[in-house]
Amino acid sequence: MTLTPPLPTEDLTARYADAVMNTFGPPKLTLVRGEGAHVWDADGKEYVDLLGGIAVNALGHAHPALVGAVHEQMSTLGHVSNFFTTGPQVELAETLLRLVDAGEGKVFLANSGTEAVEAAFKLTRRTGRTHVVVAENGFHGRTMGALALTSKAAYREPFEPLPGHVTFVPYGDSAALDAAVSDETAAVLLEPIQGEAGVNVAPEGYLAHARALTEQHGALLWLDEIQSGMGRPGAWFAHHLPGIGGDPHVRPDLVTVAKGLAGGFPIGACVATGAAADLLQPGNHGTTFGGNPVACAAALAVIATIEGDDLMAHADRVGRRLRAGLAAEDRVTEVRGEGLLIGVSLSTEKAPEVVASAQERGWIVNATTPDRVRLAPPLVLTEADAEAFLAAWPDILDGAQA
């Protein structure tokens, strides 16, 4: 097979503008290859990827375990439809139930985070109730159902009316939950760490309060761990951390998972526990590609590598070093997060300029608000790369001020 040689960035960017729908704006880079936490653009320039495809590339780029698993599964059995099952599908569902650690349950496998949310949203309707309580600044996806649960006006308003009876409450405010949740509420949906909002961490006791409140009113507790899960916070899920989920941690009825689950291969999962696991019945929901054996094999390879290489402890250790180093800079007002999901608040609204300055110097980060930068690097980010970024950080900030 002859591969088309990479074209220069300028050429591909122009063709992108002519051929690809303008839903994301112009691409910042044309990337052609990656290795670990490093990527190269079409012009041969190297970058350290501190965004990881927005928390997706858990094992970085071109990890041998992931490449090998996808190659082997595709060479054996690539797709079978949901009339049938495969070993990887069943093994992944069993593994996710073990990792969620919420007792017995069942898993619906989808193709993305927003589809996992759609499945969970439909599942809540099977309680016989329609009311869902969701936190402000939460992000749960862009499909119409998931968008109904996402609070950001700029995302929602062009597409209203959206489905659902949804009440938004301030994040981290237990009293607001008390006022919003009633015996008519089907579910409370919360992110243990809000990634899209710039890495807002749930205050201690908040999720436990939500758990007690939902039990009191017969509602489901649904935790969205799409960005914060799969080892990124230094545990399999952010709600497993004692400071967020308590000790012992809260036991949710629903957990939605995606992003890092298969390290870049499209997948999502809705994990339901206890009685919630049997709310969806045959004919209630479906998917063509969900549970695809190649995606499941990729996810199993990612999970095995995170466990085998002790990457959660590594993420915790490197994340602590990054947060401490970033916070030492006078132009940083706050650093939040757990593990390798980090939000950096700046003293000025220069986050987009910081992103541009970092990229110019060979570092990929992103801005979630005018004054906040987010880091979500691969879990394989080396300590040497982390130290090099901290050494470059003052110069990146200088460049943003220029």
Coordinates of C-alpha atoms in Angstrom, one line a residue:
M1 CA 0.0 0.0 0.0
T2 CA 1.3 3.5 -0.9
L3 CA 0.5 6.2 1.6
T4 CA -0.1 9.7 0.5
P5 CA 2.8 11.8 1.8
P6 CA 1.8 14.5 4.3
L7 CA 1.1 17.9 2.8
P8 CA 2.3 21.1 4.3
T9 CA 0.1 22.6 7.0
E10 CA -0.9 25.6 4.8
D11 CA -2.2 23.4 2.0
L12 CA -4.2 21.1 4.2
T13 CA -5.7 24.0 6.2
A14 CA -6.9 25.6 3.0
R15 CA -8.5 22.3 1.8
Y16 CA -10.0 21.8 5.2
A17 CA -11.8 25.1 4.9
D18 CA -13.2 24.1 1.5
A19 CA -14.3 20.6 2.4
V20 CA -15.0 20.2 6.1
M21 CA -18.1 21.8 7.8
N22 CA -17.1 24.8 9.9
T23 CA -18.2 23.5 13.3
F24 CA -14.9 23.9 15.0
G25 CA -13.3 26.9 13.4
P26 CA -10.0 26.6 11.6
P27 CA -7.7 23.9 12.9
K28 CA -4.8 25.1 15.0
L29 CA -2.4 22.4 13.6
T30 CA -2.2 19.7 11.0
L31 CA -0.8 16.7 13.0
V32 CA 0.7 13.8 11.1
R33 CA 2.1 11.4 13.8
G34 CA 2.6 10.9 17.5
E35 CA 4.6 8.9 20.0
G36 CA 3.8 8.9 23.7
A37 CA 3.0 12.4 24.7
H38 CA 4.7 13.9 21.7
V39 CA 3.2 14.8 18.3
W40 CA 4.6 16.2 15.1
D41 CA 2.9 18.6 12.6
A42 CA 2.9 18.4 8.8
D43 CA 5.9 20.8 8.7
G44 CA 7.9 18.5 11.0
K45 CA 7.7 20.6 14.2
E46 CA 7.5 18.7 17.4
Y47 CA 5.1 19.4 20.3
V48 CA 4.4 18.0 23.7
D49 CA 0.7 17.2 23.9
L50 CA -0.6 18.3 27.3
L51 CA -4.2 18.1 26.1
G52 CA -4.3 14.4 25.0
G53 CA -7.2 14.9 22.5
I54 CA -9.1 16.5 25.4
A55 CA -8.4 13.7 27.9
V56 CA -8.8 10.9 25.4
N57 CA -5.3 9.7 24.7
A58 CA -4.8 8.0 28.0
L59 CA -1.8 6.0 26.7
G60 CA -0.5 8.8 24.5
H61 CA 0.0 8.2 20.8
A62 CA 0.9 4.9 19.0
H63 CA 1.2 2.9 22.2
P64 CA 2.2 -0.6 21.3
A65 CA -0.4 -2.3 23.5
L66 CA -3.3 -0.3 21.9
V67 CA -2.0 -0.7 18.4
G68 CA -1.5 -4.4 18.9
A69 CA -4.9 -5.0 20.4
V70 CA -6.7 -3.1 17.6
H71 CA -4.6 -4.8 14.9
E72 CA -5.2 -8.3 16.4
Q73 CA -8.9 -7.8 16.9
M74 CA -9.5 -6.3 13.4
S75 CA -7.5 -9.2 11.9
T76 CA -9.8 -11.6 13.7
L77 CA -13.3 -10.2 13.9
G78 CA -14.1 -6.6 13.2
H79 CA -17.8 -6.2 13.5
V80 CA -20.7 -8.6 14.2
S81 CA -23.8 -6.4 14.9
N82 CA -25.8 -6.6 18.1
F83 CA -27.6 -9.7 17.0
F84 CA -24.5 -11.4 18.4
T85 CA -21.9 -10.9 21.1
T86 CA -18.1 -11.3 21.3
G87 CA -15.6 -12.1 24.0
P88 CA -14.2 -8.5 24.2
Q89 CA -17.7 -7.1 24.6
V90 CA -18.6 -9.3 27.6
E91 CA -15.1 -8.9 29.1
L92 CA -15.2 -5.1 28.9
A93 CA -18.7 -4.9 30.5
E94 CA -17.5 -7.1 33.3
T95 CA -14.4 -5.1 33.7
L96 CA -16.2 -1.8 33.8
L97 CA -18.5 -3.1 36.6
R98 CA -15.4 -4.1 38.5
L99 CA -13.8 -0.7 38.1
V100 CA -16.9 1.2 39.0
D101 CA -17.0 -0.8 42.2
A102 CA -20.7 -0.3 42.8
G103 CA -21.9 -3.8 43.2
E104 CA -23.9 -5.7 40.6
G105 CA -25.0 -4.0 37.4
K106 CA -25.1 -3.9 33.7
V107 CA -23.4 -1.9 30.9
F108 CA -24.6 -0.3 27.7
L109 CA -21.7 0.2 25.3
A110 CA -22.0 3.1 22.8
N111 CA -19.6 5.0 20.5
S112 CA -19.0 8.2 22.4
G113 CA -19.6 10.1 25.5
T114 CA -22.7 11.9 24.3
E115 CA -24.2 8.6 23.3
A116 CA -23.5 7.2 26.7
V117 CA -25.3 10.2 28.1
E118 CA -28.2 9.6 25.7
A119 CA -28.6 6.1 26.9
A120 CA -28.5 7.2 30.5
F121 CA -31.0 10.0 29.9
K122 CA -33.4 7.5 28.3
L123 CA -32.9 5.1 31.1
T124 CA -34.0 7.8 33.6
R125 CA -37.3 8.0 31.8
R126 CA -38.0 4.4 32.6
T127 CA -38.4 5.4 36.2
G128 CA -41.7 6.9 35.2
R129 CA -40.4 10.4 36.0
T130 CA -39.0 13.1 33.7
H131 CA -37.4 15.7 35.9
V132 CA -33.6 15.8 36.0
V133 CA -31.5 18.1 38.2
V134 CA -28.2 19.1 36.7
A135 CA -25.3 21.4 37.8
E136 CA -24.6 24.7 36.1
N137 CA -21.3 24.8 34.1
G138 CA -21.7 21.1 33.5
F139 CA -21.0 19.6 30.0
H140 CA -22.6 16.4 28.9
G141 CA -22.5 16.4 25.1
R142 CA -23.8 17.9 21.9
T143 CA -26.6 15.6 20.8
M144 CA -30.1 17.0 21.5
G145 CA -30.7 14.9 24.6
A146 CA -27.3 15.5 26.0
L147 CA -27.4 19.1 25.1
A148 CA -30.6 19.4 27.2
L149 CA -28.5 18.5 30.2
T150 CA -25.7 20.9 29.3
S151 CA -26.1 24.4 30.8
K152 CA -23.9 26.6 28.6
A153 CA -26.3 29.0 26.9
A154 CA -24.1 29.4 23.8
Y155 CA -24.4 25.7 23.1
R156 CA -28.1 25.3 24.0
E157 CA -29.9 28.4 22.7
P158 CA -29.4 27.9 18.9
F159 CA -31.2 24.5 19.2
E160 CA -34.0 25.2 21.7
P161 CA -36.6 23.9 22.5
L162 CA -34.6 20.9 23.8
P163 CA -36.1 17.7 25.2
G164 CA -36.6 17.2 28.9
H165 CA -37.7 18.7 32.1
V166 CA -34.4 19.9 33.5
T167 CA -33.5 22.1 36.4
F168 CA -30.0 23.6 36.6
V169 CA -28.5 24.4 40.0
P170 CA -25.2 26.0 41.1
Y171 CA -22.4 23.4 41.2
G172 CA -21.2 22.4 44.7
D173 CA -24.3 23.9 46.4
S174 CA -26.0 21.3 48.5
A175 CA -28.7 23.7 49.6
A176 CA -29.6 24.3 45.9
L177 CA -29.9 20.5 45.4
D178 CA -32.2 20.4 48.4
A179 CA -34.5 23.0 46.9
A180 CA -34.5 21.4 43.4
V181 CA -34.9 17.7 44.1
S182 CA -38.4 16.3 44.8
D183 CA -40.4 13.1 44.7
E184 CA -40.9 14.0 41.0
T185 CA -37.2 13.9 40.2
A186 CA -35.9 11.0 38.1
A187 CA -32.2 11.7 38.5
V188 CA -29.5 14.1 39.7
L189 CA -26.7 14.4 37.2
L190 CA -23.3 15.6 38.4
E191 CA -19.7 15.6 37.3
P192 CA -17.3 14.8 40.2
I193 CA -14.9 17.1 38.4
Q194 CA -16.2 19.6 35.8
G195 CA -13.7 19.4 33.0
E196 CA -15.2 21.7 30.4
A197 CA -15.8 24.4 32.9
G198 CA -12.1 24.6 33.7
V199 CA -11.6 21.8 36.2
N200 CA -14.0 22.5 39.0
V201 CA -13.7 19.9 41.8
A202 CA -16.7 18.8 43.8
P203 CA -16.4 20.1 47.4
E204 CA -16.0 17.5 50.0
G205 CA -19.3 16.0 51.1
Y206 CA -21.2 17.3 48.0
L207 CA -21.6 13.9 46.3
A208 CA -22.5 12.2 49.6
H209 CA -25.2 14.8 50.1
A210 CA -26.5 14.1 46.6
R211 CA -26.5 10.4 47.3
A212 CA -28.5 10.8 50.5
L213 CA -30.9 13.2 48.9
T214 CA -31.6 11.0 45.9
E215 CA -32.2 8.0 48.1
Q216 CA -34.6 10.1 50.2
H217 CA -36.7 11.0 47.1
G218 CA -36.4 7.8 45.2
A219 CA -34.3 9.4 42.4
L220 CA -31.2 8.1 40.6
L221 CA -27.7 9.5 41.3
W222 CA -25.9 9.7 37.9
L223 CA -22.2 10.7 37.9
D224 CA -20.7 11.8 34.6
E225 CA -17.1 10.6 34.6
I226 CA -16.6 11.0 30.9
Q227 CA -13.6 13.3 31.2
S228 CA -12.6 12.7 34.8
G229 CA -12.6 8.9 34.8
M230 CA -10.4 6.0 33.6
G231 CA -7.4 6.7 35.8
R232 CA -7.0 10.3 35.0
P233 CA -7.6 11.7 38.5
G234 CA -5.2 9.1 40.0
A235 CA -8.0 6.7 40.6
W236 CA -10.3 4.8 38.2
F237 CA -13.0 7.5 38.8
A238 CA -12.9 10.9 40.5
H239 CA -15.7 9.9 42.8
H240 CA -13.5 7.1 44.2
L241 CA -11.2 9.8 45.7
P242 CA -11.9 10.2 49.4
G243 CA -11.9 14.0 49.2
I244 CA -14.5 14.0 46.4
G245 CA -16.6 10.8 46.9
G246 CA -16.0 10.2 50.6
D247 CA -14.6 7.2 52.3
P248 CA -16.1 4.8 51.5
H249 CA -17.0 6.5 48.3
V250 CA -20.6 7.1 47.2
R251 CA -22.3 4.4 45.2
P252 CA -24.0 5.9 42.2
D253 CA -26.8 4.3 40.2
L254 CA -25.4 5.5 36.9
V255 CA -21.9 6.3 35.7
T256 CA -21.2 7.5 32.1
V257 CA -17.7 6.9 30.7
A258 CA -15.9 7.6 27.5
K259 CA -12.8 9.7 26.4
G260 CA -9.9 7.8 27.9
L261 CA -11.7 4.5 27.9
A262 CA -10.2 3.2 24.7
G263 CA -7.3 5.6 24.4
G264 CA -8.5 7.2 21.1
F265 CA -10.7 4.5 19.7
P266 CA -14.3 5.8 19.7
I267 CA -16.3 4.3 22.6
G268 CA -18.6 5.2 25.4
A269 CA -20.4 3.3 28.2
C270 CA -23.4 3.8 30.5
V271 CA -22.8 1.7 33.6
A272 CA -26.0 1.1 35.6
T273 CA -26.0 -0.5 39.1
G274 CA -28.6 -2.1 41.3
A275 CA -32.2 -1.8 40.2
A276 CA -31.2 0.8 37.6
A277 CA -29.4 -1.9 35.6
D278 CA -32.8 -3.4 34.6
L279 CA -34.7 -0.3 33.6
L280 CA -33.8 -0.5 29.9
Q281 CA -35.4 -3.5 28.3
P282 CA -35.2 -5.1 24.8
G283 CA -36.3 -2.5 22.2
N284 CA -35.8 0.5 24.4
H285 CA -32.5 1.5 23.0
G286 CA -29.9 0.4 20.4
T287 CA -26.7 1.2 18.5
T288 CA -25.1 -0.2 15.4
F289 CA -21.4 0.1 16.4
G290 CA -21.7 0.1 20.2
G291 CA -19.9 -2.9 21.7
N292 CA -17.9 -3.3 18.5
P293 CA -15.2 -5.9 19.3
V294 CA -12.4 -3.7 18.1
A295 CA -13.4 -0.8 20.3
C296 CA -13.8 -3.2 23.2
A297 CA -10.4 -4.8 22.6
A298 CA -8.9 -1.4 22.6
A299 CA -10.5 -0.5 25.9
L300 CA -9.3 -3.7 27.5
A301 CA -5.8 -3.0 26.3
V302 CA -6.0 0.5 27.8
I303 CA -7.3 -0.8 31.1
A304 CA -4.7 -3.6 31.3
T305 CA -1.9 -1.1 30.6
I306 CA -3.1 1.4 33.2
E307 CA -3.2 -1.4 35.7
G308 CA 0.0 -3.1 34.6
D309 CA 2.1 0.0 34.4
D310 CA 0.7 1.6 37.6
L311 CA -0.3 4.7 35.6
M312 CA -2.8 5.9 38.2
A313 CA -0.1 6.3 40.8
H314 CA 2.1 8.0 38.1
A315 CA -0.7 10.4 37.2
D316 CA -1.1 11.3 40.8
R317 CA 2.6 11.9 41.3
V318 CA 3.2 13.9 38.1
G319 CA -0.1 15.8 38.6
R320 CA 1.0 16.9 42.1
R321 CA 4.3 18.1 40.7
L322 CA 2.7 20.0 37.9
R323 CA 0.1 21.7 40.1
A324 CA 2.7 22.8 42.6
G325 CA 5.0 24.1 39.9
L326 CA 2.3 26.0 38.1
A327 CA 1.0 27.5 41.3
A328 CA 4.5 28.9 42.1
E329 CA 4.2 31.5 39.3
D330 CA 2.9 34.9 40.5
R331 CA 0.7 35.3 37.4
V332 CA -1.3 32.2 38.5
T333 CA -4.1 32.8 41.0
E334 CA -5.3 29.2 41.5
V335 CA -4.5 25.6 40.3
R336 CA -7.2 23.0 40.6
G337 CA -7.7 19.4 39.8
E338 CA -6.7 15.8 40.6
G339 CA -4.1 13.7 38.9
L340 CA -3.6 14.8 35.3
L341 CA -6.7 16.8 35.0
I342 CA -5.6 20.4 35.9
G343 CA -7.1 23.8 35.6
V344 CA -4.9 26.9 35.9
S345 CA -6.5 30.3 36.7
L346 CA -4.6 33.3 35.5
S347 CA -4.5 36.8 37.0
T348 CA -5.5 38.2 33.7
E349 CA -7.9 37.1 30.9
K350 CA -5.1 35.9 28.7
A351 CA -5.8 32.2 28.5
P352 CA -6.2 32.2 24.7
E353 CA -2.9 34.1 24.4
V354 CA -1.2 31.5 26.7
V355 CA -2.4 28.7 24.4
A356 CA -1.0 30.5 21.4
S357 CA 2.3 31.3 23.2
A358 CA 2.6 27.6 24.4
Q359 CA 1.9 26.3 20.9
E360 CA 4.6 28.6 19.4
R361 CA 7.0 27.1 21.9
G362 CA 6.1 23.5 21.3
W363 CA 3.4 22.8 24.0
I364 CA -0.2 22.0 23.4
V365 CA -2.7 23.2 26.1
N366 CA -6.2 24.7 25.8
A367 CA -8.3 27.5 27.3
T368 CA -11.7 26.7 28.8
T369 CA -12.5 30.3 29.9
P370 CA -10.8 33.7 29.2
D371 CA -8.7 33.3 32.4
R372 CA -8.3 29.5 32.7
V373 CA -6.1 27.0 31.0
R374 CA -6.7 23.3 31.1
L375 CA -4.1 20.4 31.0
A376 CA -5.2 16.8 30.4
P377 CA -2.1 15.1 29.1
P378 CA -1.7 11.4 28.4
L379 CA -1.2 9.4 31.6
V380 CA 2.2 8.3 30.1
L381 CA 3.5 11.9 30.3
T382 CA 7.1 11.6 31.6
E383 CA 8.4 13.4 34.6
A384 CA 11.0 14.9 32.4
D385 CA 8.4 16.4 30.1
A386 CA 6.5 17.7 33.1
E387 CA 9.7 19.4 34.4
A388 CA 10.5 20.8 31.0
F389 CA 7.0 22.3 30.8
L390 CA 7.4 23.9 34.2
A391 CA 10.7 25.4 33.1
A392 CA 9.1 26.8 30.0
W393 CA 6.0 28.1 31.9
P394 CA 7.3 31.6 32.8
D395 CA 8.5 32.2 29.2
I396 CA 5.0 31.0 27.9
L397 CA 3.4 33.6 30.2
D398 CA 5.8 36.3 29.0
G399 CA 4.9 35.4 25.4
A400 CA 1.2 35.8 26.2
Q401 CA 1.7 39.3 27.6
A402 CA 3.7 40.5 24.6

